[in-house]
Coordinates of C-alpha atoms in Angstrom, one line a residue:
M1 CA 59.0 -40.8 -39.9
F2 CA 59.7 -38.0 -42.4
K3 CA 62.7 -36.9 -40.3
Q4 CA 64.1 -40.4 -40.3
L5 CA 63.7 -40.7 -44.0
S6 CA 65.3 -37.3 -44.5
E7 CA 68.4 -38.2 -42.5
R8 CA 68.8 -41.4 -44.6
F9 CA 67.8 -40.3 -48.1
G10 CA 67.7 -36.6 -48.0
P11 CA 64.7 -34.2 -48.0
W12 CA 63.8 -34.4 -51.7
V13 CA 63.9 -38.1 -52.0
S14 CA 61.9 -38.4 -48.8
L15 CA 59.3 -35.9 -50.2
G16 CA 59.0 -38.0 -53.3
I17 CA 58.5 -41.1 -51.3
F18 CA 55.7 -39.5 -49.3
L19 CA 54.1 -38.1 -52.5
L20 CA 54.1 -41.5 -54.1
M21 CA 52.6 -43.0 -50.9
F22 CA 49.9 -40.3 -50.9
L23 CA 49.0 -40.9 -54.6
W24 CA 48.9 -44.6 -54.1
L25 CA 46.7 -44.3 -51.0
V26 CA 44.3 -41.8 -52.7
M27 CA 44.1 -43.2 -56.2
L28 CA 44.1 -47.0 -55.4
V29 CA 42.5 -47.1 -52.0
I30 CA 40.4 -44.1 -51.0
L31 CA 38.8 -43.1 -54.3
P32 CA 37.8 -46.6 -55.4
Q33 CA 36.1 -47.2 -52.0
I34 CA 34.3 -43.9 -52.2
L35 CA 33.1 -44.8 -55.7
M36 CA 32.0 -48.2 -54.5
I37 CA 30.0 -46.7 -51.7
D38 CA 28.3 -44.3 -54.2
Y39 CA 27.4 -47.2 -56.5
S40 CA 26.0 -49.2 -53.6
L41 CA 23.6 -46.4 -52.6
R42 CA 22.1 -45.9 -56.0
P43 CA 19.6 -48.0 -57.9
N44 CA 20.5 -50.0 -61.0
L45 CA 19.1 -47.8 -63.8
P46 CA 19.5 -47.7 -67.6
P47 CA 22.1 -45.2 -68.8
S48 CA 19.3 -42.9 -70.0
Q49 CA 17.8 -42.6 -66.4
I50 CA 21.1 -42.0 -64.6
G51 CA 21.0 -38.5 -63.1
G52 CA 17.2 -38.4 -63.4
P53 CA 14.5 -38.2 -60.7
D54 CA 14.7 -42.0 -60.0
D55 CA 18.5 -41.8 -59.4
Q56 CA 18.3 -41.2 -55.7
Y57 CA 20.3 -42.6 -52.8
T58 CA 18.7 -45.7 -51.3
L59 CA 19.5 -48.7 -49.0
K60 CA 17.6 -51.2 -51.1
N61 CA 20.8 -52.8 -52.3
Y62 CA 21.8 -53.5 -48.7
A63 CA 18.3 -54.8 -47.9
T64 CA 18.7 -57.4 -50.6
L65 CA 21.1 -59.4 -48.4
A66 CA 18.7 -59.2 -45.4
N67 CA 15.8 -60.5 -47.5
N68 CA 17.7 -63.3 -49.2
A69 CA 18.1 -66.3 -46.9
I70 CA 20.4 -68.2 -49.4
H71 CA 22.8 -65.3 -49.7
Q72 CA 22.8 -64.9 -45.9
S73 CA 23.7 -68.5 -45.4
I74 CA 26.6 -68.2 -47.9
F75 CA 27.7 -65.0 -46.3
F76 CA 27.9 -66.5 -42.8
K77 CA 29.5 -69.7 -44.2
T78 CA 32.2 -67.6 -45.8
I79 CA 32.9 -65.9 -42.5
W80 CA 33.1 -69.2 -40.6
S81 CA 35.2 -70.9 -43.3
S82 CA 37.6 -67.9 -43.5
V83 CA 38.1 -68.1 -39.7
L84 CA 38.7 -71.9 -40.0
V85 CA 41.3 -71.3 -42.8
T86 CA 43.0 -68.7 -40.6
V87 CA 43.2 -71.0 -37.6
C88 CA 44.4 -74.0 -39.7
T89 CA 47.1 -71.7 -41.4
L90 CA 48.2 -70.5 -37.9
V91 CA 48.5 -74.1 -36.6
V92 CA 50.5 -75.2 -39.7
C93 CA 52.8 -72.1 -39.8
Y94 CA 53.6 -71.6 -36.1
P95 CA 55.9 -74.7 -35.7
L96 CA 57.6 -74.0 -39.0
A97 CA 58.1 -70.3 -38.1
Y98 CA 59.6 -71.2 -34.8
Y99 CA 61.9 -73.8 -36.4
L100 CA 63.1 -71.2 -39.0
A101 CA 63.6 -68.5 -36.3
K102 CA 65.2 -70.4 -33.4
V103 CA 66.2 -73.9 -34.4
A104 CA 67.4 -74.0 -38.0
T105 CA 70.9 -72.9 -39.0
P106 CA 71.1 -70.0 -41.4
R107 CA 71.8 -72.5 -44.3
Q108 CA 68.8 -74.7 -43.3
A109 CA 66.5 -71.6 -42.9
A110 CA 67.5 -70.2 -46.3
L111 CA 66.8 -73.6 -47.9
C112 CA 63.4 -73.9 -46.2
V113 CA 62.4 -70.4 -47.2
L114 CA 63.5 -71.1 -50.8
L115 CA 61.4 -74.3 -50.9
L116 CA 58.5 -72.3 -49.6
I117 CA 58.9 -69.5 -52.1
I118 CA 59.6 -71.4 -55.3
P119 CA 56.0 -72.8 -55.8
F120 CA 54.7 -69.2 -55.6
W121 CA 56.6 -68.3 -58.7
I122 CA 53.8 -70.1 -60.5
N123 CA 50.4 -68.4 -61.1
E124 CA 47.9 -68.8 -58.3
I125 CA 45.3 -70.3 -60.7
L126 CA 47.8 -73.0 -61.8
R127 CA 48.7 -73.8 -58.2
T128 CA 45.1 -74.1 -57.3
F129 CA 44.4 -76.3 -60.3
S130 CA 47.2 -78.6 -59.2
W131 CA 45.3 -79.1 -55.9
F132 CA 42.2 -79.9 -58.0
I133 CA 44.2 -82.7 -59.7
I134 CA 45.6 -84.0 -56.4
L135 CA 42.2 -84.1 -54.6
S136 CA 40.1 -85.3 -57.6
Y137 CA 38.2 -88.5 -57.4
R138 CA 40.7 -90.4 -59.4
G139 CA 43.7 -88.3 -58.5
P140 CA 47.1 -89.2 -57.1
L141 CA 46.0 -88.8 -53.4
N142 CA 43.2 -91.3 -53.7
A143 CA 45.4 -93.7 -55.7
L144 CA 48.1 -93.5 -52.9
L145 CA 45.5 -94.1 -50.2
L146 CA 44.1 -97.1 -52.1
S147 CA 47.5 -98.6 -52.7
L148 CA 48.4 -98.3 -49.0
G149 CA 45.1 -99.9 -48.0
F150 CA 43.9 -97.0 -45.9
I151 CA 40.6 -96.8 -47.9
D152 CA 38.4 -99.2 -49.8
R153 CA 37.0 -96.7 -52.3
P154 CA 38.0 -93.3 -53.5
I155 CA 37.0 -90.3 -51.4
R156 CA 35.3 -87.3 -52.9
F157 CA 37.5 -84.6 -51.4
L158 CA 36.0 -81.9 -53.6
S159 CA 32.4 -82.5 -52.6
G160 CA 32.3 -80.0 -49.8
D161 CA 34.4 -77.2 -48.4
G162 CA 37.4 -79.4 -47.5
G163 CA 39.2 -78.9 -50.7
V164 CA 38.6 -75.1 -50.6
I165 CA 40.1 -74.9 -47.1
V166 CA 43.2 -77.0 -48.0
G167 CA 43.7 -74.9 -51.1
M168 CA 43.5 -71.7 -49.2
V169 CA 45.8 -72.8 -46.4
Y170 CA 48.4 -73.6 -49.1
A171 CA 47.7 -70.4 -51.1
Y172 CA 48.2 -68.1 -48.2
I173 CA 50.8 -69.9 -46.1
L174 CA 53.5 -67.3 -46.8
F175 CA 51.3 -64.5 -45.5
M176 CA 51.2 -66.2 -42.1
I177 CA 54.7 -67.6 -41.8
F178 CA 56.7 -64.5 -42.5
P179 CA 55.0 -62.2 -39.9
L180 CA 55.4 -65.1 -37.4
Y181 CA 59.0 -65.6 -38.3
N182 CA 59.8 -61.9 -38.0
A183 CA 58.1 -61.7 -34.6
I184 CA 59.7 -64.9 -33.1
E185 CA 63.2 -64.1 -34.6
S186 CA 63.3 -60.8 -32.6
L187 CA 62.9 -62.7 -29.3
D188 CA 66.1 -63.0 -27.3
S189 CA 67.0 -66.7 -27.2
N190 CA 68.4 -66.3 -23.7
Q191 CA 64.8 -65.9 -22.4
I192 CA 63.9 -69.4 -23.8
K193 CA 67.1 -70.9 -22.4
A194 CA 66.4 -69.3 -19.0
A195 CA 62.8 -70.7 -19.0
R196 CA 64.1 -74.2 -19.9
N197 CA 66.8 -74.0 -17.2
L198 CA 64.3 -73.1 -14.6
G199 CA 62.3 -76.2 -15.4
S200 CA 59.6 -74.9 -17.7
G201 CA 58.3 -77.4 -20.3
W202 CA 58.1 -76.6 -24.0
I203 CA 54.4 -76.0 -23.9
R204 CA 54.6 -73.6 -21.0
T205 CA 57.6 -71.9 -22.5
H206 CA 55.7 -71.3 -25.7
Y207 CA 52.6 -70.2 -23.9
R208 CA 54.2 -67.8 -21.4
I209 CA 57.2 -66.4 -23.4
I210 CA 57.2 -67.1 -27.1
I211 CA 53.5 -66.6 -28.0
P212 CA 53.1 -63.3 -26.0
H213 CA 56.2 -61.9 -27.7
A214 CA 54.9 -63.1 -31.1
K215 CA 51.4 -61.5 -30.7
P216 CA 52.0 -58.7 -33.3
G217 CA 53.1 -61.4 -35.8
I218 CA 50.1 -63.6 -35.0
A219 CA 47.7 -60.7 -35.4
T220 CA 49.2 -59.6 -38.7
G221 CA 49.2 -63.1 -40.1
C222 CA 45.6 -63.7 -39.0
I223 CA 44.4 -60.4 -40.5
M224 CA 46.1 -61.0 -43.8
V225 CA 45.0 -64.6 -44.2
F226 CA 41.4 -63.9 -43.1
M227 CA 41.1 -61.0 -45.5
L228 CA 42.6 -62.9 -48.4
S229 CA 40.4 -65.9 -47.7
A230 CA 37.2 -63.9 -47.3
G231 CA 37.9 -62.1 -50.6
S232 CA 39.2 -65.1 -52.6
Y233 CA 37.4 -66.0 -55.8
A234 CA 39.8 -68.4 -57.7
V235 CA 40.2 -71.0 -55.0
P236 CA 36.5 -71.6 -54.2
A237 CA 35.6 -71.4 -57.9
L238 CA 38.1 -74.2 -58.8
L239 CA 38.0 -76.4 -55.7
G240 CA 34.5 -75.8 -54.4
S241 CA 31.5 -77.9 -55.3
P242 CA 28.1 -76.4 -56.4
G243 CA 26.9 -76.6 -52.8
S244 CA 30.0 -74.7 -51.4
R245 CA 29.7 -71.3 -53.0
W246 CA 31.7 -68.4 -51.5
F247 CA 30.3 -64.9 -51.0
T248 CA 32.8 -63.5 -53.5
Q249 CA 31.2 -65.7 -56.1
I250 CA 27.9 -64.0 -55.4
I251 CA 29.5 -60.6 -55.8
Y252 CA 31.1 -61.7 -59.1
N253 CA 27.7 -62.8 -60.3
W254 CA 26.1 -59.5 -59.5
F255 CA 28.9 -57.6 -61.3
F256 CA 29.6 -59.7 -64.4
E257 CA 26.7 -62.0 -64.9
G258 CA 23.7 -60.0 -63.6
G259 CA 25.2 -56.7 -64.7
D260 CA 24.0 -55.1 -61.5
W261 CA 27.1 -53.1 -60.4
N262 CA 25.1 -51.3 -57.7
Q263 CA 24.0 -54.5 -56.0
G264 CA 27.5 -56.0 -56.4
A265 CA 29.0 -52.8 -54.8
A266 CA 26.7 -53.1 -51.8
Y267 CA 27.7 -56.8 -51.3
A268 CA 31.4 -55.9 -51.7
F269 CA 31.1 -53.0 -49.2
I270 CA 29.4 -55.4 -46.6
L271 CA 32.4 -57.7 -47.1
L272 CA 34.8 -54.8 -46.6
L273 CA 33.0 -53.9 -43.3
L274 CA 33.4 -57.5 -42.2
C275 CA 37.1 -57.4 -42.8
I276 CA 37.5 -54.1 -41.0
G277 CA 35.6 -55.6 -38.1
F278 CA 37.9 -58.6 -38.1
I279 CA 41.0 -56.3 -38.0
V280 CA 39.6 -54.4 -35.0
L281 CA 38.8 -57.8 -33.3
M282 CA 42.3 -59.1 -33.8
M283 CA 43.9 -55.9 -32.5
R284 CA 41.7 -56.1 -29.3
L285 CA 42.2 -59.8 -28.9
F286 CA 46.0 -59.6 -29.1
K287 CA 46.1 -56.2 -27.5
V288 CA 48.3 -54.7 -30.3
G289 CA 48.1 -51.4 -32.1
L290 CA 48.6 -50.4 -35.7
G291 CA 52.3 -49.6 -35.0
D292 CA 52.9 -53.1 -33.7
I293 CA 51.3 -54.7 -36.7
A294 CA 53.2 -52.4 -39.1
R295 CA 56.6 -53.3 -37.7

């Protein structure tokens, strides 16, 4: 990689790029994680007792989750809901990505991409709050359904996890559609034409040719959407009901309301391990490596 960069930009510019990458990786990724692990293994003590005899490494902060049935249920619900968000986002984005890559003209594709990107010029909290207005009890969606006669009374869309899932699918749609588009766009269209000429239906063509070729893009999109969903705070806080708390809200409460950074760090590290496990699972499921995902 360094050789390729040197041939393109020269040795000094390439060295600078690598140094910046190294500093970014160490300062913003590795050191914060090490600090979080250190916090998670220490008890929550007053400043005067830090470094004293009671300041010893312990697993009590991790045992809290095992002994708290409510936090366990929220943790597993967050996992399941994040998987559901990932699947829904994939189902929504795959047809659109195929259309952009193989059906639309360059002008149509550029217009569609522009329409997808423009809403993301607005802050995520404002976009999420717009869904709160749309899905509210007396919001425009209920008004439309009532006027068309589909329902007799307004529906409480925000009473469960439905609003959170809809908001997350919308919030992270670009993180799924662009990896899918890049993967499908690299497929030779002659393979699709050959399959169609040999009598293969559209479902069989997608199953046997397009989807296997797009596996790196599918894996990348699923990893990104799942990690963003599992670590989201704004969307569940705005669109969730009191009975649909997210695990990130528990972590937030430990840090900023309970003032127990050690316990919050333990919960955050558990969530990090979950995300790492999901990455490994996706790589094994789609039989792709880090090099395939990074392309």
